[in-house]
mmCIF file with all atom_site columns, C-alpha atoms in Angstrom:
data_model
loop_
_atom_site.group_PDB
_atom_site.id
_atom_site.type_symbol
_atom_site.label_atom_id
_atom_site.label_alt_id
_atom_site.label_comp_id
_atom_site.label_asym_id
_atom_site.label_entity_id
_atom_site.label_seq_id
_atom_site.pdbx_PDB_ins_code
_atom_site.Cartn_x
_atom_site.Cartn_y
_atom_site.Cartn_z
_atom_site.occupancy
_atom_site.B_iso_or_equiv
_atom_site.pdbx_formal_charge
_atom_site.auth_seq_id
_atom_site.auth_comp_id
_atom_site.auth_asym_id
_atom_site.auth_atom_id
_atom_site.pdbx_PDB_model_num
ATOM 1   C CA . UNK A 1 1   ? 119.270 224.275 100.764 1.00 0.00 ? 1   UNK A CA 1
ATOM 2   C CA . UNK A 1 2   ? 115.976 225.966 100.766 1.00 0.00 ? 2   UNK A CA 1
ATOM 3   C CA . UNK A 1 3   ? 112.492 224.031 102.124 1.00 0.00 ? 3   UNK A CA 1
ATOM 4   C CA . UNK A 1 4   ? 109.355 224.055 100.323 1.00 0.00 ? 4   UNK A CA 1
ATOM 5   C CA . UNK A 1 5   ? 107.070 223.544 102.987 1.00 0.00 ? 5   UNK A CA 1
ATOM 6   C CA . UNK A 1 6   ? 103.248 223.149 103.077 1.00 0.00 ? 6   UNK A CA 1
ATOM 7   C CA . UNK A 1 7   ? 102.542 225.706 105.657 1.00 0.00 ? 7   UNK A CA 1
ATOM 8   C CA . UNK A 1 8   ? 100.304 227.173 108.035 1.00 0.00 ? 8   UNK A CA 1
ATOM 9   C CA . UNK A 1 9   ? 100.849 230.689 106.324 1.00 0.00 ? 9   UNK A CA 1
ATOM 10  C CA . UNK A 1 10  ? 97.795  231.727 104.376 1.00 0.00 ? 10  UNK A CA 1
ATOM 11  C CA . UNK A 1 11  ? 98.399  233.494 101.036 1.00 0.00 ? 11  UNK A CA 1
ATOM 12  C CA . UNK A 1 12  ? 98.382  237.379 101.116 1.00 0.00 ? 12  UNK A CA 1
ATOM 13  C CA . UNK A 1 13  ? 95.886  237.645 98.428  1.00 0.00 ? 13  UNK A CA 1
ATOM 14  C CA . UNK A 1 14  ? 94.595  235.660 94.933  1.00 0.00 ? 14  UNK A CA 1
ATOM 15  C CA . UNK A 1 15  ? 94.581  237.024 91.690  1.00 0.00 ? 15  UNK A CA 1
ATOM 16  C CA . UNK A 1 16  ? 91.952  235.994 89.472  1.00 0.00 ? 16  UNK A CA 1
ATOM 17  C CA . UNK A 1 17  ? 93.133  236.194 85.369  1.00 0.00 ? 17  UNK A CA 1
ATOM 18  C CA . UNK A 1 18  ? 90.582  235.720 82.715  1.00 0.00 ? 18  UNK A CA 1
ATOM 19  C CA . UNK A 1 19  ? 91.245  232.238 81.929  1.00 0.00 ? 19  UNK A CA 1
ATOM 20  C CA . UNK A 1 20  ? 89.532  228.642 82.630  1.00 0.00 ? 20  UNK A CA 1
ATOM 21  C CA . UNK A 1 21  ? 89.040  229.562 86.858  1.00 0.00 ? 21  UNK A CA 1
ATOM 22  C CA . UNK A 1 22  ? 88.001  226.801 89.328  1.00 0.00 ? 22  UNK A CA 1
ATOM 23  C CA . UNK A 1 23  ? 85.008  226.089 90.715  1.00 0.00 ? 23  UNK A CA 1
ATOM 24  C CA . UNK A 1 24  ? 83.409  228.114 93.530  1.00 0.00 ? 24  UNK A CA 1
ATOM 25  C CA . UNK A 1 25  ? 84.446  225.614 96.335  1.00 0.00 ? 25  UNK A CA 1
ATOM 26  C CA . UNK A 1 26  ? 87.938  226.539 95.736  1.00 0.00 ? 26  UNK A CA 1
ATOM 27  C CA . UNK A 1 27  ? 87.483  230.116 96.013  1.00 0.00 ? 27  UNK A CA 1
ATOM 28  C CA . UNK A 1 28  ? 85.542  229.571 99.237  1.00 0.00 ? 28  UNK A CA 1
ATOM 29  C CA . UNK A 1 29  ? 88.521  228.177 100.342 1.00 0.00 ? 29  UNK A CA 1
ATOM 30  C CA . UNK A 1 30  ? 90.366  231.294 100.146 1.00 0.00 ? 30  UNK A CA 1
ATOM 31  C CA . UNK A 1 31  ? 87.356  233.602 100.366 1.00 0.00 ? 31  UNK A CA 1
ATOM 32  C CA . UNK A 1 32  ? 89.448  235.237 103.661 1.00 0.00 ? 32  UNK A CA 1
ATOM 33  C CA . UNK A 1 33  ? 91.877  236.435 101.186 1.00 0.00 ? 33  UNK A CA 1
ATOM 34  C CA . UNK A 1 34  ? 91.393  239.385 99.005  1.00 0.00 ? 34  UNK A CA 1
ATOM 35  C CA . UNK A 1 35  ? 90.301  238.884 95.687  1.00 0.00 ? 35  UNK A CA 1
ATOM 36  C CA . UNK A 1 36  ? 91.557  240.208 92.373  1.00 0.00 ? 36  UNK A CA 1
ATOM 37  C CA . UNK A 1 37  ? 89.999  240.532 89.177  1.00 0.00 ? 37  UNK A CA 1
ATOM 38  C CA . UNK A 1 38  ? 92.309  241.124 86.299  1.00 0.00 ? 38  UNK A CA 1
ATOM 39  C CA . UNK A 1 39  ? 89.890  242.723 83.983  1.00 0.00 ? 39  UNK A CA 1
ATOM 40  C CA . UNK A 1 40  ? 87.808  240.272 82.519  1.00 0.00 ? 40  UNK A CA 1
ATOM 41  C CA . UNK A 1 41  ? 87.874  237.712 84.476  1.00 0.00 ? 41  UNK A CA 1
ATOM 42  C CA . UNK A 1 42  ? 85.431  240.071 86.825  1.00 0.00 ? 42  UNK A CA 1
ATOM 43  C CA . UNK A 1 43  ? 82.849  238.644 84.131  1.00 0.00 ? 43  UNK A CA 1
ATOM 44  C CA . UNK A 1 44  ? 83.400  234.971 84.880  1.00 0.00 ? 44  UNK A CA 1
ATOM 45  C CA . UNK A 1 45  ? 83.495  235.332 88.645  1.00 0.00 ? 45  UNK A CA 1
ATOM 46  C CA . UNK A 1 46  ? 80.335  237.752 88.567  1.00 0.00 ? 46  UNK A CA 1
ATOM 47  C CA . UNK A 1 47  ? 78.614  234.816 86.739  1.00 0.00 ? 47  UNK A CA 1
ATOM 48  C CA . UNK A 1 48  ? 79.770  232.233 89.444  1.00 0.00 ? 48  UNK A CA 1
ATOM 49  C CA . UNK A 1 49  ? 78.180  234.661 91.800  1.00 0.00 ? 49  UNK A CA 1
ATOM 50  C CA . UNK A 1 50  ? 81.697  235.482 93.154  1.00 0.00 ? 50  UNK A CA 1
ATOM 51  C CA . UNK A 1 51  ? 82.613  239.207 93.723  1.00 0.00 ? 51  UNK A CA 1
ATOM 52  C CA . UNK A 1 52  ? 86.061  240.460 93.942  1.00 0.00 ? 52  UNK A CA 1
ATOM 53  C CA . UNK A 1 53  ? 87.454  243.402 96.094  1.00 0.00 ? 53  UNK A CA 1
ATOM 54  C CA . UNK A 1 54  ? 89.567  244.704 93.141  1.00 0.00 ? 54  UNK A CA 1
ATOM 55  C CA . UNK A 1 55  ? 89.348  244.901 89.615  1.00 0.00 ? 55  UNK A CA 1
ATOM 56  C CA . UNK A 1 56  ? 92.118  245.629 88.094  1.00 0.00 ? 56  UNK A CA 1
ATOM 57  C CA . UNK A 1 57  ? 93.512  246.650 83.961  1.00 0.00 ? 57  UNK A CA 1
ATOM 58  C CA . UNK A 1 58  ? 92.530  249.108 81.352  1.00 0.00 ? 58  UNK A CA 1
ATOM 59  C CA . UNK A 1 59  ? 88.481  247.555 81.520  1.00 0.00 ? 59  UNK A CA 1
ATOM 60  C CA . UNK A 1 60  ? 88.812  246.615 78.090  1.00 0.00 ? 60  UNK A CA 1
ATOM 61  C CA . UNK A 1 61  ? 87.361  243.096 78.501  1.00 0.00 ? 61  UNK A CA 1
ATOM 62  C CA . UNK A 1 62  ? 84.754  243.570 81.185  1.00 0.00 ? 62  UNK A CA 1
ATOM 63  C CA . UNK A 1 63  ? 81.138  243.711 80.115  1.00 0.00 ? 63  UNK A CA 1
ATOM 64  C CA . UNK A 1 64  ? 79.413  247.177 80.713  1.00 0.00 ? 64  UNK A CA 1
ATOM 65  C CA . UNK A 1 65  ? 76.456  245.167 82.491  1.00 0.00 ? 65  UNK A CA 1
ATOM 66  C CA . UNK A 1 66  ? 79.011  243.317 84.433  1.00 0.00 ? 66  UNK A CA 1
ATOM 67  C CA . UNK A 1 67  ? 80.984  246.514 85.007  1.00 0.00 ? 67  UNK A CA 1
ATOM 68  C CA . UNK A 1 68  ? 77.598  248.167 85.989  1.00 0.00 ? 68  UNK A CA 1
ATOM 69  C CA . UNK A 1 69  ? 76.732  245.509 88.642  1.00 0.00 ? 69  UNK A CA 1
ATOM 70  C CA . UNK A 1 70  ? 79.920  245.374 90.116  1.00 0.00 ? 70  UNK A CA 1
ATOM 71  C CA . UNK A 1 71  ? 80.667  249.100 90.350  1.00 0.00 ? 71  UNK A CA 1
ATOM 72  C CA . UNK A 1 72  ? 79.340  249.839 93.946  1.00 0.00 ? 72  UNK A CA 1
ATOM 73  C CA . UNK A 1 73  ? 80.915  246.280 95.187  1.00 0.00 ? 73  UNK A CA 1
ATOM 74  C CA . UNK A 1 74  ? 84.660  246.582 93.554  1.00 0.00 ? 74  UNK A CA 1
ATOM 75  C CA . UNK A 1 75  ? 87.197  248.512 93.940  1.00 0.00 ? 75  UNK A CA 1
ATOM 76  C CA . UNK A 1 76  ? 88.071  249.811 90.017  1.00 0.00 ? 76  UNK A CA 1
ATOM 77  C CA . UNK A 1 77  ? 91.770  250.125 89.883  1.00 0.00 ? 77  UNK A CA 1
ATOM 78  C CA . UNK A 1 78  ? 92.190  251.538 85.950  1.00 0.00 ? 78  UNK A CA 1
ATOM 79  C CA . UNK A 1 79  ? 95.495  251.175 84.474  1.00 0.00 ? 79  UNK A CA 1
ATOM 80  C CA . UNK A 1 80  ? 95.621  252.070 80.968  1.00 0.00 ? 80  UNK A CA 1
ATOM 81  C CA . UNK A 1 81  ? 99.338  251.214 79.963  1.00 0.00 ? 81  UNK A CA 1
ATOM 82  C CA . UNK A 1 82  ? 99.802  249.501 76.986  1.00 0.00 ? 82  UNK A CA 1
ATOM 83  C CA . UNK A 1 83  ? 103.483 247.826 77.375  1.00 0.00 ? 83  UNK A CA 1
ATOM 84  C CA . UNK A 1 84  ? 101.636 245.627 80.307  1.00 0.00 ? 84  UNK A CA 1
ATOM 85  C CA . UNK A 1 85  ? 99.062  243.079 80.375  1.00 0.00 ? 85  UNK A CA 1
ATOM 86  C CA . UNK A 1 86  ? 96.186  242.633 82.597  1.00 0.00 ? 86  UNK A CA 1
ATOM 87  C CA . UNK A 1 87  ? 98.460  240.620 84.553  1.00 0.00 ? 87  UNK A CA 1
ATOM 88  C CA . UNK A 1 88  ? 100.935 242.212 84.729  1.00 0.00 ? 88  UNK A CA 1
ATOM 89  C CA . UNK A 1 89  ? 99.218  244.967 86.273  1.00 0.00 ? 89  UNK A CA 1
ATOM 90  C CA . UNK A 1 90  ? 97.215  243.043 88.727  1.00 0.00 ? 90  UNK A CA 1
ATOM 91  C CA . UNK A 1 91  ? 100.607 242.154 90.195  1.00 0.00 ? 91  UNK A CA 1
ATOM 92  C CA . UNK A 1 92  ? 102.030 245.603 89.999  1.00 0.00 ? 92  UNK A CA 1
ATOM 93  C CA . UNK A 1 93  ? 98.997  246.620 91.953  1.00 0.00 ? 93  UNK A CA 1
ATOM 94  C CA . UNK A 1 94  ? 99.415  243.814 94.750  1.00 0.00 ? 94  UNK A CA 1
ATOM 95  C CA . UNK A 1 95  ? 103.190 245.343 94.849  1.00 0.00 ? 95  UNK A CA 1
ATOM 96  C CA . UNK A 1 96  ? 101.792 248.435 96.222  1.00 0.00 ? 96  UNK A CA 1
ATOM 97  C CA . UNK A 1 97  ? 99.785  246.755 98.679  1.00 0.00 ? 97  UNK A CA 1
ATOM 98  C CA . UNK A 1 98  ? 102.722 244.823 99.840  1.00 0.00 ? 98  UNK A CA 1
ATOM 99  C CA . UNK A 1 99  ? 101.239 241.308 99.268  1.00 0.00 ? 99  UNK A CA 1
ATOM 100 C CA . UNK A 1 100 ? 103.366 239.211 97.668  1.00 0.00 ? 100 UNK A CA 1
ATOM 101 C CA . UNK A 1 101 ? 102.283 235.553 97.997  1.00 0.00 ? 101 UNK A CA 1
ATOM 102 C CA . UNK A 1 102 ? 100.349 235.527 96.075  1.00 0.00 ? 102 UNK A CA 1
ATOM 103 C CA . UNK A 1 103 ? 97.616  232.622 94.299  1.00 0.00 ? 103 UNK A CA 1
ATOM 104 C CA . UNK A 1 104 ? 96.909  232.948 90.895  1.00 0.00 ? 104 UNK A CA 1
ATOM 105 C CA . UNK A 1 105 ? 93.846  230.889 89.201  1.00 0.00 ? 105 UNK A CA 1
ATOM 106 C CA . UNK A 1 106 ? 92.876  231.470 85.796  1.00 0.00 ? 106 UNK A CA 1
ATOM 107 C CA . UNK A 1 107 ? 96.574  231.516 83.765  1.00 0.00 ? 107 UNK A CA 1
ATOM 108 C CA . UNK A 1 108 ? 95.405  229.269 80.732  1.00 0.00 ? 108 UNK A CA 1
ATOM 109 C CA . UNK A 1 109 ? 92.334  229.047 78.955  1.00 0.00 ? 109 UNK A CA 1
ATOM 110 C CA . UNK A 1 110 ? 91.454  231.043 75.620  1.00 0.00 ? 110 UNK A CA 1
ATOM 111 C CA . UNK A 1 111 ? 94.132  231.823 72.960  1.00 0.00 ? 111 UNK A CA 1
ATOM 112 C CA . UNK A 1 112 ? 97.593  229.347 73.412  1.00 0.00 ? 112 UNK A CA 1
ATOM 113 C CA . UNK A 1 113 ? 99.721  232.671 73.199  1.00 0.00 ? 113 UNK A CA 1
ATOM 114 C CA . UNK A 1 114 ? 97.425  234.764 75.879  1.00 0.00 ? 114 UNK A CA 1
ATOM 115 C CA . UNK A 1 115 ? 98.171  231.431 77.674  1.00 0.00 ? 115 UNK A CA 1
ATOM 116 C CA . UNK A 1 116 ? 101.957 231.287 77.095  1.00 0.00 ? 116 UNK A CA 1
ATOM 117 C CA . UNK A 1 117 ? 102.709 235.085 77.712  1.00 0.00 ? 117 UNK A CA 1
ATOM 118 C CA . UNK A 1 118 ? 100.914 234.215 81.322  1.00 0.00 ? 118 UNK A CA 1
ATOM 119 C CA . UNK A 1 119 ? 103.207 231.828 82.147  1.00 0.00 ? 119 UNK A CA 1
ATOM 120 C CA . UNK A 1 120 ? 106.318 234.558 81.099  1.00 0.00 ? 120 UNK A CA 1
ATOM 121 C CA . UNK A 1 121 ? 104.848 236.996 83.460  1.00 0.00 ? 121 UNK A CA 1
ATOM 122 C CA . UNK A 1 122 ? 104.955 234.538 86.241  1.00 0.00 ? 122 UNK A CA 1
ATOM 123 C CA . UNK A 1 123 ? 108.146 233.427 85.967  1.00 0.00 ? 123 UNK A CA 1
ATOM 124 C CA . UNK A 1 124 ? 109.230 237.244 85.763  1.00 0.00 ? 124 UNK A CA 1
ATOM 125 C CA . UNK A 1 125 ? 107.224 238.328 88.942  1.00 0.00 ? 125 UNK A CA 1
ATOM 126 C CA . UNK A 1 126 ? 108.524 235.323 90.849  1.00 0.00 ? 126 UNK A CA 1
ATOM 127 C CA . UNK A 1 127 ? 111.852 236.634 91.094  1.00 0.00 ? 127 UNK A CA 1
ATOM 128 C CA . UNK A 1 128 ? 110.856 239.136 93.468  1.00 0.00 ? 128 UNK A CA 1
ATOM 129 C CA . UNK A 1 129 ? 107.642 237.750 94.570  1.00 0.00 ? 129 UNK A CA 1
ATOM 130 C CA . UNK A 1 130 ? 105.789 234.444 96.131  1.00 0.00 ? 130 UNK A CA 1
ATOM 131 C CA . UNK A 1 131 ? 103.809 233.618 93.394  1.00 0.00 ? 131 UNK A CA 1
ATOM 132 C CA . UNK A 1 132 ? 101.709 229.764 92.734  1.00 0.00 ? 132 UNK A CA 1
ATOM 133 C CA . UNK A 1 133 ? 99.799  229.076 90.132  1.00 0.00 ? 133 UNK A CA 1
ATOM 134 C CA . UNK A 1 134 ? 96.695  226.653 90.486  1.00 0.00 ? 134 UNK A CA 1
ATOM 135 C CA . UNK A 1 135 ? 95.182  224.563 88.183  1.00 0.00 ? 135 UNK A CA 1
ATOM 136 C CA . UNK A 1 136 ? 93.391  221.458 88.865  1.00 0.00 ? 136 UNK A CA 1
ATOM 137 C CA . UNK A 1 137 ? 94.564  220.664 92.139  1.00 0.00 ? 137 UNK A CA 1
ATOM 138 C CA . UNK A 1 138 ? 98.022  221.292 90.594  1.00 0.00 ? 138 UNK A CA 1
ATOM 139 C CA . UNK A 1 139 ? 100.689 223.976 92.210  1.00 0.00 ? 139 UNK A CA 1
ATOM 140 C CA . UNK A 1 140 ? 103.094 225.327 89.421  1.00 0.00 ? 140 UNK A CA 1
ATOM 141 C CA . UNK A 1 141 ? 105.513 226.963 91.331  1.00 0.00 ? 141 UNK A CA 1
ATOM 142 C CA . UNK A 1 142 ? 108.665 228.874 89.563  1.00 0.00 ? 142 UNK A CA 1
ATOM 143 C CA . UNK A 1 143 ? 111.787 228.426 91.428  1.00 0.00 ? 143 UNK A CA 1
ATOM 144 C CA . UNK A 1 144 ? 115.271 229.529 90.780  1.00 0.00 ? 144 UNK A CA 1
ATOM 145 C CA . UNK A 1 145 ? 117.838 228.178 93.621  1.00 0.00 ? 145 UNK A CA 1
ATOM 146 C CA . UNK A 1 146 ? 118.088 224.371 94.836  1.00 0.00 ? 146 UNK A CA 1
ATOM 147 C CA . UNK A 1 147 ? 115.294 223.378 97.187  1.00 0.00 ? 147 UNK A CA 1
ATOM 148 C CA . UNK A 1 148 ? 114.494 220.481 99.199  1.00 0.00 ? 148 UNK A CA 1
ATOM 149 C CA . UNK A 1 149 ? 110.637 218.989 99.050  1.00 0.00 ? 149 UNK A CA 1
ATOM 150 C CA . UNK A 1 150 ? 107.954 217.277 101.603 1.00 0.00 ? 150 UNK A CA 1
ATOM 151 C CA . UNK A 1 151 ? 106.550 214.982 99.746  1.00 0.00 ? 151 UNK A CA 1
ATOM 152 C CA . UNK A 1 152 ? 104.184 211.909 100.138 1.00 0.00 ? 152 UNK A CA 1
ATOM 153 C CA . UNK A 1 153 ? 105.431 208.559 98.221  1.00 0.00 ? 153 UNK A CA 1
ATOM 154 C CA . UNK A 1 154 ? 104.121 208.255 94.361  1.00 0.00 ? 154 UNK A CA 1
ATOM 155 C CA . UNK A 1 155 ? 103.127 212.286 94.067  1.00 0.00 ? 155 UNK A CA 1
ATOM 156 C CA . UNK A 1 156 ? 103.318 213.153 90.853  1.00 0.00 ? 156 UNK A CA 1
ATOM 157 C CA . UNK A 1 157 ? 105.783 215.753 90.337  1.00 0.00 ? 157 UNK A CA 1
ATOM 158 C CA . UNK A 1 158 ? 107.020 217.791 87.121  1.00 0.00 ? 158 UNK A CA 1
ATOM 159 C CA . UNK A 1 159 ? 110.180 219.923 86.388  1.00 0.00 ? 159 UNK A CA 1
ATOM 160 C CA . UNK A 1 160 ? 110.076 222.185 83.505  1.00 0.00 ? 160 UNK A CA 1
ATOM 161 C CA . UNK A 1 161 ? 112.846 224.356 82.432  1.00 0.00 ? 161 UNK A CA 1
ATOM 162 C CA . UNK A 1 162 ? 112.566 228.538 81.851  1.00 0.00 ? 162 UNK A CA 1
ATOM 163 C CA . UNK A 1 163 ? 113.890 228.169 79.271  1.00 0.00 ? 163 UNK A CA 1
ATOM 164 C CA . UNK A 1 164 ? 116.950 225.951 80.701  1.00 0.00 ? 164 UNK A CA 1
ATOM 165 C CA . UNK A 1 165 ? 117.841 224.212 83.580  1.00 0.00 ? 165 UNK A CA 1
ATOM 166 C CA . UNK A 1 166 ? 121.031 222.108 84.569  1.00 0.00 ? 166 UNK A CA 1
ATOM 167 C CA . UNK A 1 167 ? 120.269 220.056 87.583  1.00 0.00 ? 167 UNK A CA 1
ATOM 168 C CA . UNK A 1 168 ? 120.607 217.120 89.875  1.00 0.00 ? 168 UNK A CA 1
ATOM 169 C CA . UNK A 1 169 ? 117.837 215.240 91.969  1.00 0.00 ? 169 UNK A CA 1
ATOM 170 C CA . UNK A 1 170 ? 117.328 212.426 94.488  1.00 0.00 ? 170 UNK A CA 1
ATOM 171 C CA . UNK A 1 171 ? 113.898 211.104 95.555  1.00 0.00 ? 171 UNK A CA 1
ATOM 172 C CA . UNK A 1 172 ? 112.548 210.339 92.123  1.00 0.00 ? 172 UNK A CA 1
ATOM 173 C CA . UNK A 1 173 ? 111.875 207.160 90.427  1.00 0.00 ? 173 UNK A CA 1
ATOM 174 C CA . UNK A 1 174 ? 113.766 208.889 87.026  1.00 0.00 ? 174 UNK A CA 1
ATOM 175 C CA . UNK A 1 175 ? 116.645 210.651 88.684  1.00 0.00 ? 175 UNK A CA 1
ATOM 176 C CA . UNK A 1 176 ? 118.552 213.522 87.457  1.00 0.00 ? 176 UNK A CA 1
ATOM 177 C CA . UNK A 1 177 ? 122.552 214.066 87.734  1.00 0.00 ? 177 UNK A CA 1
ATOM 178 C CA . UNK A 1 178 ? 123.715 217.134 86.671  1.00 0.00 ? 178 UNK A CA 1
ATOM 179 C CA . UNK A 1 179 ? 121.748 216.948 83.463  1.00 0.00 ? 179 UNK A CA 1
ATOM 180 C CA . UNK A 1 180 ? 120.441 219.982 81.129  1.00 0.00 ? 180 UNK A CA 1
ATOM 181 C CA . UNK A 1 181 ? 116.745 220.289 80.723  1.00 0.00 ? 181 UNK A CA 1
ATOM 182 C CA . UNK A 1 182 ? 115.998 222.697 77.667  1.00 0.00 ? 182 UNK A CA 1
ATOM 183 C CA . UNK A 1 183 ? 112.774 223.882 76.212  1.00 0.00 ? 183 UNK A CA 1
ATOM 184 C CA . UNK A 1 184 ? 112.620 222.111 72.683  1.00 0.00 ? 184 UNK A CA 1
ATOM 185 C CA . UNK A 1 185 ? 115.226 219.713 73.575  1.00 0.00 ? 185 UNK A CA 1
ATOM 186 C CA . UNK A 1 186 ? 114.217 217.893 77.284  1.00 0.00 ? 186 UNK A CA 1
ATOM 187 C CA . UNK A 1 187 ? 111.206 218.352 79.669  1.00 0.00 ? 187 UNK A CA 1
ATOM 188 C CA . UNK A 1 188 ? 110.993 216.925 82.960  1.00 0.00 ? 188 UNK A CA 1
ATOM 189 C CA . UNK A 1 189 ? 107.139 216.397 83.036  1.00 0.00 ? 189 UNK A CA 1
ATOM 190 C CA . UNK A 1 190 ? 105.585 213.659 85.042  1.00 0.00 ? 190 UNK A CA 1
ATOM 191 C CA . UNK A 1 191 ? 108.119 212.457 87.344  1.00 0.00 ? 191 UNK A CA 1
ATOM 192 C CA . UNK A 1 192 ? 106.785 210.896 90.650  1.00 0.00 ? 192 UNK A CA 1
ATOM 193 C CA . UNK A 1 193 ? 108.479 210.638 93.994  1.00 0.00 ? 193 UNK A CA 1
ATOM 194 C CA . UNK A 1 194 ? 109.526 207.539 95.677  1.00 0.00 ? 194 UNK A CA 1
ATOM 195 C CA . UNK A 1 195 ? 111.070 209.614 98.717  1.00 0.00 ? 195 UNK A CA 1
ATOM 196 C CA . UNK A 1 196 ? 108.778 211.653 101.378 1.00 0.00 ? 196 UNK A CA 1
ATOM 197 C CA . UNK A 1 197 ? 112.262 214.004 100.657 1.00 0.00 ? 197 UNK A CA 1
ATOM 198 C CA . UNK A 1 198 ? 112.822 215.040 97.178  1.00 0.00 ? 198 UNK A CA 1
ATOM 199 C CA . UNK A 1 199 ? 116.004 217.117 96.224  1.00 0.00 ? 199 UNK A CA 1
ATOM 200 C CA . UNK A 1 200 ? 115.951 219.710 93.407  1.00 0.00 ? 200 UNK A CA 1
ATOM 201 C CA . UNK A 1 201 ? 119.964 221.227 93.216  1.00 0.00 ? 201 UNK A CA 1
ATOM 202 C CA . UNK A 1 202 ? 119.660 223.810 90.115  1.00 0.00 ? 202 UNK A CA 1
ATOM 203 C CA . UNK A 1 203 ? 123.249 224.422 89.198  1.00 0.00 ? 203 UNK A CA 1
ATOM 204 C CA . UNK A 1 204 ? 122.185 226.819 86.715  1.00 0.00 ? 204 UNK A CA 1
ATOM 205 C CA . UNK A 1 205 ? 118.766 228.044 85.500  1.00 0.00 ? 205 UNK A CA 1
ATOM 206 C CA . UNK A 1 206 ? 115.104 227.988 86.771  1.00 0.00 ? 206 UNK A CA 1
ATOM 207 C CA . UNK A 1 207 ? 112.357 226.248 86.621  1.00 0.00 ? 207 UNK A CA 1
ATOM 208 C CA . UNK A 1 208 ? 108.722 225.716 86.965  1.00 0.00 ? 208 UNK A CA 1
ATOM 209 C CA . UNK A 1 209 ? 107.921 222.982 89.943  1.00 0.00 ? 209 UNK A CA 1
ATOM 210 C CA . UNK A 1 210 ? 104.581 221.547 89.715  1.00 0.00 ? 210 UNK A CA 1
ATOM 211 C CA . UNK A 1 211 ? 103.091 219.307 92.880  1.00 0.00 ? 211 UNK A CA 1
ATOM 212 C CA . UNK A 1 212 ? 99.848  218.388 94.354  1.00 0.00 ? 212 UNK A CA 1
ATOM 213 C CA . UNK A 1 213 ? 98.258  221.274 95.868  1.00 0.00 ? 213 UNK A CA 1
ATOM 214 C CA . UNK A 1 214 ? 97.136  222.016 99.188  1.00 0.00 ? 214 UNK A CA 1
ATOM 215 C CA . UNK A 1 215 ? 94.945  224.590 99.354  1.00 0.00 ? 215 UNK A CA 1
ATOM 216 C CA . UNK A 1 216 ? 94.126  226.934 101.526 1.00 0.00 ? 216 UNK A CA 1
ATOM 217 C CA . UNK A 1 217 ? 97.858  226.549 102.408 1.00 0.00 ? 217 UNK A CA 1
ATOM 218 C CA . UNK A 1 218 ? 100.526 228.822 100.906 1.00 0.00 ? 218 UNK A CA 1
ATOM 219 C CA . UNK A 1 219 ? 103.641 226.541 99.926  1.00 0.00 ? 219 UNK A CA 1
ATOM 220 C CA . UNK A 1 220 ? 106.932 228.735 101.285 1.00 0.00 ? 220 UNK A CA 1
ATOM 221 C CA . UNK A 1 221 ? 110.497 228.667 100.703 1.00 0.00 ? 221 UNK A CA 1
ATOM 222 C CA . UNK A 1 222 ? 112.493 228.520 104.540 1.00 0.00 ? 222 UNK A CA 1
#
């Protein structure tokens, strides 16, 4: 079984999507890593007096003045393709730098389907990549094989189904045994450990894990 462990290993790089994005003390926190803008969101850090390194997308939701200002400090990486969103193509371009754990602030905020289709793309990408979400001191974390957790007593913890998940767990207070979670049908939000060990075995399906998170550290599968 797989460990998610709260690690020493820093994340490779944090992409920045043009959502609701945390306050300036948690990007200071990763300020070591690169930082990438997914098109408009280059607005909202620019106005938070953050600059990234990369701004990445077709620049059809970044401000000329914005764009103006930041031209000589960012990187532009233009990517007009139309079967992708700005997301997507922020990830495709950490791909080719070979990062792939990855933070990503910024997923909701704005339209409920802009917010939904985020969600899609990270579950997608985290097949073949490292990828946590953060919002509000929250890791959402999308995991597809059984996985063992470090966690302290009473942590809030939720297990949500993409789109269906048949699993057991121990080190819960509402326990699972080889029961079907199903989007429409059963959620498994707002579950809280009473174990410093908590087992997730997915017999079939994946799922989005949400814990506390612990930033600047990158949580890793060993």
């Amino acid at each position: 079984m797989n460990e998610l462990k709260r690690t020493s290993t820093p994340f490779d790089a944090v992409i920045c999507l043009n959502g609701s994005i945390p306050t300036v003390d948690v990007f200071e926190l990763v300020m070591d890593r690169p930082l990438i803008a997914a098109d408009g969101a280059a607005g909202s850090l620019y106005r938070a007096g953050i600059v990234p390194e990369f701004i990445v997308g077709d620049l059809d939701s970044i401000e000329d003045e914005v764009l103006t200002a930041l031209r000589d400090s960012s990187e532009l990486i233009v990517d007009p393709d139309q079967e992708t969103n700005d997301f997507e193509k922020a990830l495709r371009f950490a791909q080719t730098m070979m990062w792939n754990r990855l933070l990503v602030v910024g997923i909701h905020g704005g339209d409920l389907e802009h917010t939904l289709n985020n969600w899609s793309v990270l579950t997608r990408f985290g097949r073949t990549m490292d990828l946590v979400a953060l919002d509000r001191e929250r890791f959402g974390i999308p995991l597809y094989d059984s996985f063992a957790y470090s966690s302290t007593m009473g942590e809030l913890l939720s297990i949500i189904p993409q789109p269906h998940a048949r699993i057991s767990t121990s080190g819960l207070v509402w326990s699972l045994n080889d029961e079907v979670l199903q989007h429409g049908t059963r959620e498994g939000a707002r579950n809280r450990s009473n174990a410093e060990r908590v087992e997730i075995i997915i017999h079939d399906g994946s799922v989005l894990f949400f814990c506390d998170a612990a930033l600047p550290l990158a949580p890793e599968l060993v």
